[in-house]
XYZ file of C-alpha atoms in Angstrom:
393
model
C 0.000 0.000 0.000
C 1.311 3.443 -0.908
C 2.752 5.646 1.840
C 0.095 8.180 2.815
C 0.593 11.738 3.976
C -0.777 10.798 7.375
C 1.632 7.870 7.709
C 4.427 10.347 7.003
C 2.990 12.576 9.712
C 3.171 9.637 12.124
C 6.888 9.314 11.526
C 7.479 13.040 11.854
C 5.584 13.348 15.105
C 6.848 10.169 16.778
C 9.908 11.710 18.386
C 7.997 14.779 19.542
C 5.289 12.578 20.998
C 7.740 10.515 22.992
C 9.718 13.496 24.264
C 7.094 16.076 25.070
C 3.993 13.904 25.418
C 0.483 14.859 24.465
C -1.116 18.016 25.732
C -4.611 17.181 24.500
C -6.747 15.042 26.765
C -6.578 11.307 26.209
C -6.482 8.016 28.068
C -3.625 5.623 28.537
C -4.710 2.103 29.379
C -1.138 1.385 30.479
C -1.276 3.947 33.264
C -3.185 1.714 35.644
C -5.204 4.701 36.814
C -8.681 3.662 37.916
C -9.904 7.151 37.039
C -8.633 6.788 33.478
C -10.065 3.274 33.253
C -13.537 4.638 33.976
C -13.352 7.732 31.768
C -14.327 7.611 28.090
C -12.337 10.319 26.304
C -14.289 11.487 23.270
C -12.879 13.733 20.528
C -15.048 15.316 17.865
C -14.449 17.998 15.202
C -17.196 20.290 16.526
C -15.500 22.848 18.786
C -18.362 25.213 17.957
C -20.555 23.040 20.172
C -19.389 24.244 23.564
C -19.810 22.586 26.941
C -23.490 22.629 27.827
C -24.647 22.763 24.191
C -27.274 20.319 22.910
C -24.572 18.208 21.253
C -22.426 18.170 24.370
C -25.390 17.111 26.497
C -26.301 14.353 24.040
C -22.764 12.963 24.034
C -22.587 13.103 27.838
C -25.884 11.235 28.086
C -24.280 8.315 26.227
C -21.708 7.592 28.929
C -22.047 3.844 29.688
C -23.053 2.758 33.190
C -20.134 3.098 35.571
C -18.239 5.478 33.292
C -17.898 9.208 32.886
C -17.454 10.720 29.437
C -15.037 13.564 28.783
C -15.656 15.320 25.473
C -13.188 17.548 23.624
C -13.960 19.513 20.452
C -10.980 19.678 18.091
C -10.995 21.612 14.799
C -11.223 19.313 11.766
C -7.902 20.626 10.450
C -6.164 19.634 13.705
C -7.906 16.421 14.723
C -5.900 13.955 12.613
C -2.565 15.526 13.543
C -3.512 15.460 17.221
C -4.729 11.871 16.936
C -1.504 10.845 15.184
C 0.542 12.242 18.057
C -1.760 10.684 20.668
C -1.635 7.208 19.115
C 2.164 7.297 18.971
C 2.258 8.242 22.670
C -0.377 5.603 23.487
C -2.528 8.394 24.867
C -5.280 8.356 22.283
C -8.932 9.094 23.064
C -11.355 6.202 23.304
C -13.671 7.558 20.609
C -12.724 9.907 17.766
C -15.087 11.408 15.194
C -13.139 11.650 11.911
C -13.988 13.504 8.684
C -14.997 10.927 6.088
C -12.326 11.518 3.370
C -9.611 11.007 6.011
C -10.721 7.452 6.789
C -8.439 5.492 4.402
C -5.410 7.486 5.513
C -6.274 7.001 9.175
C -6.513 3.253 8.570
C -3.261 3.187 6.598
C -1.483 5.007 9.428
C -2.802 2.550 12.018
C -4.715 5.213 13.915
C -8.073 3.404 14.181
C -9.365 -0.133 14.642
C -12.140 -2.476 13.515
C -15.352 -1.146 15.066
C -17.541 -4.102 14.181
C -15.190 -6.520 15.901
C -15.248 -4.269 18.977
C -19.025 -4.473 19.241
C -20.260 -1.400 17.379
C -23.589 -2.161 15.703
C -23.182 -1.518 11.970
C -26.424 -3.135 10.781
C -28.994 -1.288 8.683
C -26.894 1.720 7.682
C -26.899 2.957 4.086
C -24.061 1.423 2.090
C -23.308 4.592 0.120
C -22.927 6.678 3.288
C -20.873 4.061 5.120
C -18.594 3.376 2.137
C -15.603 5.549 3.176
C -15.469 3.743 6.523
C -14.973 0.312 4.946
C -11.357 -0.317 3.893
C -10.327 -3.656 2.368
C -13.559 -5.202 3.629
C -13.139 -4.107 7.253
C -15.355 -1.464 8.831
C -13.284 1.086 10.743
C -16.046 3.548 11.553
C -19.749 4.187 11.467
C -21.289 7.319 9.979
C -24.352 8.328 11.952
C -25.499 10.714 9.243
C -24.476 12.824 6.306
C -24.852 16.244 4.818
C -25.110 16.995 1.128
C -24.744 19.755 -1.428
C -27.678 21.276 -3.250
C -28.662 24.247 -5.404
C -30.284 27.003 -3.363
C -32.321 29.715 -5.027
C -33.924 33.001 -4.047
C -37.592 32.867 -5.164
C -37.938 36.659 -5.172
C -34.967 37.136 -7.469
C -36.137 34.359 -9.783
C -39.683 35.705 -9.913
C -38.450 39.156 -10.901
C -36.293 37.564 -13.613
C -39.166 35.469 -14.948
C -37.487 32.162 -14.054
C -39.621 29.123 -13.276
C -37.458 26.863 -11.097
C -39.271 23.778 -12.420
C -37.594 24.368 -15.803
C -34.094 23.986 -14.332
C -33.394 20.364 -15.131
C -29.889 20.293 -16.675
C -26.872 22.520 -17.291
C -28.343 24.263 -20.321
C -31.540 25.219 -18.520
C -29.552 26.283 -15.450
C -27.401 28.553 -17.601
C -30.502 30.026 -19.185
C -31.941 30.733 -15.753
C -28.727 32.342 -14.475
C -28.536 34.537 -17.582
C -32.116 35.727 -17.056
C -31.324 36.549 -13.439
C -28.274 38.607 -14.421
C -30.152 40.314 -17.256
C -32.823 41.351 -14.740
C -30.216 43.291 -12.775
C -29.497 40.745 -10.034
C -26.400 38.630 -9.538
C -26.102 35.058 -10.752
C -24.622 32.293 -8.636
C -22.186 31.746 -5.778
C -20.086 28.680 -5.005
C -16.784 27.791 -3.392
C -13.836 27.022 -5.653
C -11.158 27.533 -3.016
C -7.908 25.573 -3.215
C -8.040 22.242 -1.418
C -10.662 19.711 -0.448
C -13.403 22.241 0.305
C -13.351 23.515 -3.273
C -13.089 19.970 -4.636
C -16.092 18.956 -2.522
C -18.167 21.618 -4.310
C -16.696 20.734 -7.716
C -17.520 17.030 -7.556
C -21.299 17.248 -8.176
C -20.592 18.955 -11.504
C -17.813 16.471 -12.284
C -20.004 13.473 -11.475
C -22.936 15.177 -13.201
C -20.903 15.001 -16.415
C -20.372 11.250 -15.835
C -16.958 11.802 -14.307
C -14.939 8.999 -12.724
C -12.573 9.855 -9.864
C -9.996 7.448 -11.237
C -9.779 9.789 -14.256
C -9.434 13.286 -12.776
C -8.273 14.833 -16.052
C -11.037 13.393 -18.223
C -13.408 15.225 -20.546
C -15.984 15.210 -17.745
C -13.575 17.169 -15.547
C -12.958 19.659 -18.349
C -16.701 20.054 -18.972
C -17.283 20.794 -15.288
C -14.344 23.216 -15.170
C -15.659 24.988 -18.258
C -19.118 25.303 -16.700
C -17.893 26.900 -13.483
C -15.172 29.045 -15.049
C -17.683 30.135 -17.699
C -19.889 31.577 -14.971
C -16.968 33.691 -13.801
C -15.964 34.776 -17.307
C -19.556 35.766 -18.092
C -19.781 37.777 -14.889
C -22.466 35.442 -13.551
C -20.332 34.371 -10.568
C -17.926 36.568 -8.588
C -14.194 36.266 -9.211
C -13.823 35.631 -5.495
C -15.095 32.056 -5.959
C -11.461 31.020 -6.441
C -10.722 31.981 -2.830
C -14.163 31.798 -1.183
C -14.775 28.962 1.235
C -18.317 27.688 1.683
C -19.078 30.118 4.503
C -17.897 33.133 2.493
C -19.875 31.967 -0.519
C -22.988 31.583 1.644
C -22.517 35.052 3.100
C -22.708 36.463 -0.429
C -25.960 34.611 -1.050
C -27.378 35.900 2.233
C -27.193 39.442 0.850
C -30.265 38.570 -1.224
C -28.575 39.820 -4.398
C -27.990 36.414 -5.994
C -30.378 34.073 -7.734
C -28.527 30.820 -6.998
C -25.961 29.310 -4.653
C -24.358 25.914 -4.386
C -24.097 25.058 -0.708
C -24.817 22.409 1.869
C -27.781 21.023 3.719
C -26.270 22.454 6.908
C -27.549 25.852 5.672
C -31.125 24.590 5.266
C -32.480 26.070 8.487
C -31.001 29.504 7.750
C -32.280 29.317 4.190
C -35.781 28.572 5.426
C -35.673 31.610 7.714
C -34.651 33.801 4.763
C -37.289 32.377 2.428
C -34.729 30.620 0.214
C -35.432 27.192 -1.253
C -33.363 24.417 -2.801
C -33.364 21.742 -5.476
C -30.898 18.916 -6.133
C -27.928 19.888 -8.301
C -28.811 19.005 -11.899
C -26.620 16.684 -13.955
C -25.286 17.867 -17.303
C -27.912 16.101 -19.395
C -30.688 16.024 -16.808
C -31.538 14.220 -13.615
C -29.964 14.547 -10.184
C -26.177 14.802 -10.037
C -24.402 12.616 -7.534
C -22.932 14.609 -4.671
C -20.161 13.624 -2.242
C -21.224 12.316 1.137
C -20.397 14.777 3.873
C -20.100 14.238 7.583
C -17.911 12.134 9.806
C -17.296 8.630 11.172
C -17.298 7.508 14.788
C -14.113 5.475 15.268
C -12.187 3.609 17.963
C -8.550 4.785 18.030
C -5.695 2.316 18.408
C -4.218 1.629 21.864
C -1.042 -0.437 22.251
C -2.345 -2.047 25.440
C -6.066 -2.050 24.858
C -8.354 -2.528 27.838
C -11.167 -4.848 26.702
C -13.721 -3.415 29.137
C -12.841 0.139 28.144
C -13.087 -0.718 24.437
C -16.512 -2.255 24.975
C -17.627 0.852 26.873
C -16.396 3.099 24.045
C -18.287 0.939 21.534
C -21.396 1.235 23.717
C -21.092 5.028 23.660
C -21.071 4.940 19.846
C -23.999 2.505 19.837
C -25.936 4.907 22.047
C -25.461 7.833 19.640
C -26.302 5.699 16.595
C -29.169 3.637 18.015
C -32.547 3.882 16.334
C -33.856 5.584 19.473
C -31.219 8.333 19.334
C -30.321 8.552 15.648
C -32.848 11.266 14.759
C -31.775 13.321 17.762
C -28.087 12.877 16.909
C -28.604 14.048 13.344
C -30.992 16.870 14.160
C -28.506 18.174 16.726
C -25.758 18.309 14.098
C -27.971 19.298 11.164
C -27.418 16.021 9.276
C -29.690 13.472 7.629
C -29.692 10.036 9.257
C -27.608 7.286 7.651
C -30.452 4.743 7.903
C -33.270 4.950 5.390
C -36.053 4.010 7.813
C -34.816 6.460 10.440
C -34.301 9.152 7.798
C -37.911 8.679 6.648
C -39.033 9.305 10.217
C -36.733 12.322 10.471
C -38.134 13.888 7.291
C -41.700 13.239 8.447
C -40.939 15.058 11.706
C -38.993 17.857 10.011
C -40.022 18.546 6.372
C -37.012 20.876 6.101
C -35.034 17.839 4.911
C -37.432 16.667 2.206
C -35.610 18.394 -0.721
C -32.361 16.692 0.299
C -33.452 13.055 0.295
C -32.726 12.337 -3.373
C -29.259 13.867 -3.135
C -28.387 11.910 0.016
C -29.602 8.608 -1.386
C -27.555 9.090 -4.580
C -24.482 10.473 -2.807
C -21.055 8.873 -3.251
C -18.215 8.489 -0.806
C -15.169 10.306 -2.093
C -12.772 7.540 -1.074
C -15.078 4.516 -1.395
C -13.750 3.372 -4.785
C -10.293 4.950 -4.870
C -9.109 4.743 -1.249
C -5.733 6.352 -0.579
C -5.461 7.479 -4.185
C -8.040 10.137 -3.373
C -5.363 12.386 -1.863
C -3.641 12.772 -5.247
C -6.921 12.818 -7.174
C -8.258 15.657 -5.047
C -5.023 17.599 -5.487
C -5.269 17.227 -9.276
C -8.906 18.314 -9.377
C -8.097 21.326 -7.187
C -5.111 22.403 -9.284
C -7.032 22.196 -12.547
C -10.112 23.944 -11.127
C -7.960 26.800 -9.854
C -6.306 27.137 -13.248
C -9.689 27.271 -14.963
C -11.183 29.796 -12.526
C -8.165 32.093 -12.783
C -7.678 31.854 -16.540
C-alpha cells in the first residue's frame, strides 16, 4: 500500500510525541489509573458546540453505566494531527469522530481499529454513506449521518427575472436561468472554488454530473465541469472571489439577497428557510440529479497499544448509544445532518419537512474515497489544481 501523507505525519511526530507527550486530553490504558479506566475520552471535530450545548449534552448522556465521558472539540484541520501524536504516545482518546475523506489514511497510518469486531452495531446503515469507513472489507467507523450539497435559489430574485425553477433540469436550462437573473439586474450564482478539499467537494457534483470517474481526474468530464464553473466567472455570472471563497464566504454572499442561486450544503437549510430561500438537487449535465459527495464524519475507535477490553466495549457502547434507532434522529438533528439509515431518515423527514428536498441527493451520494481509497489524496489535489487554473484563466 502506498505511503500516505498521514503515515508520514506519524513518523514526523513520533519523536515529539515521545519526548514532550500529548497536551490534548486522552487516556492511557497502560497507566493503571482507575480514574482513566472509567473515563471515556471522546474527541469530535465540533469545537463550535461548547460545553453545555445540545450536542455536548447528548454525548454526555451516552456515557455507559459506571463510566464518565469527557468530550473535547478539536478543529477538523487539527484532529488527525492530534490523533496521530496521541496514538504514537499511546494516549489516544477512546472515541474519535473523523472527517470521512480522512478514513483510508487514518486506517493506513494505524490510527483506528475495527469497530464491528469491537461491538459497534453496523447493521442497517446505508451502504453509500458508510462506504468511506470500509477499507479492504473491514469497517473502521460508522457514519451516523451525512450532509449533502444542493442548489439554493432566491424565489424573489427568480420571480423578478421570470425564471420558473421547475424548468431547471440540466446545465443548459440552469445557464438560461442564471442569464435571465443577471439580465434582470441581479447577480447570478455563488459557489466555493477555493484551493483544497473544500473547493473539490463543491466541484464534484458537476464532475459526477458530467459522468466523471474519480480514477480519471483529467477526463473530458472534468474539463466540462471546469468549463461550466469558469464560464460563470468569465460571463460575470459568478464573482471572481469564488477562487478563494470557502463555503461560509460563498454563503454570506448569497445571504445578501442579491444572488439568484448558490451551491451550498444542507447544513444551511435552516437559515435558508428563515430567509425564504429554497433548494433543489444539483442538476446533472444532461438532466436528472447529479451525484454529490457524502459529507459528515465517522465515529471510530482509536488504536491503543495495550487495549483494555472493558474500556473498548464501553467506548463501543457510547457509539452505539449515539447511533441507536432511538437516538439517531436526535443525533442528526442536533448536528444538522440526515440520518444514515433509510427508515430512520424517513421518520426524520416526516418530523422535520425541512429535509425533504435533500433526500434524493443523500440517497444518490457517493463516498469520495469509497472506490479509490488512498489514491483520493492525489486525485483531489489534481482536481483542485485544474479547477484553480480554470477559474483564474
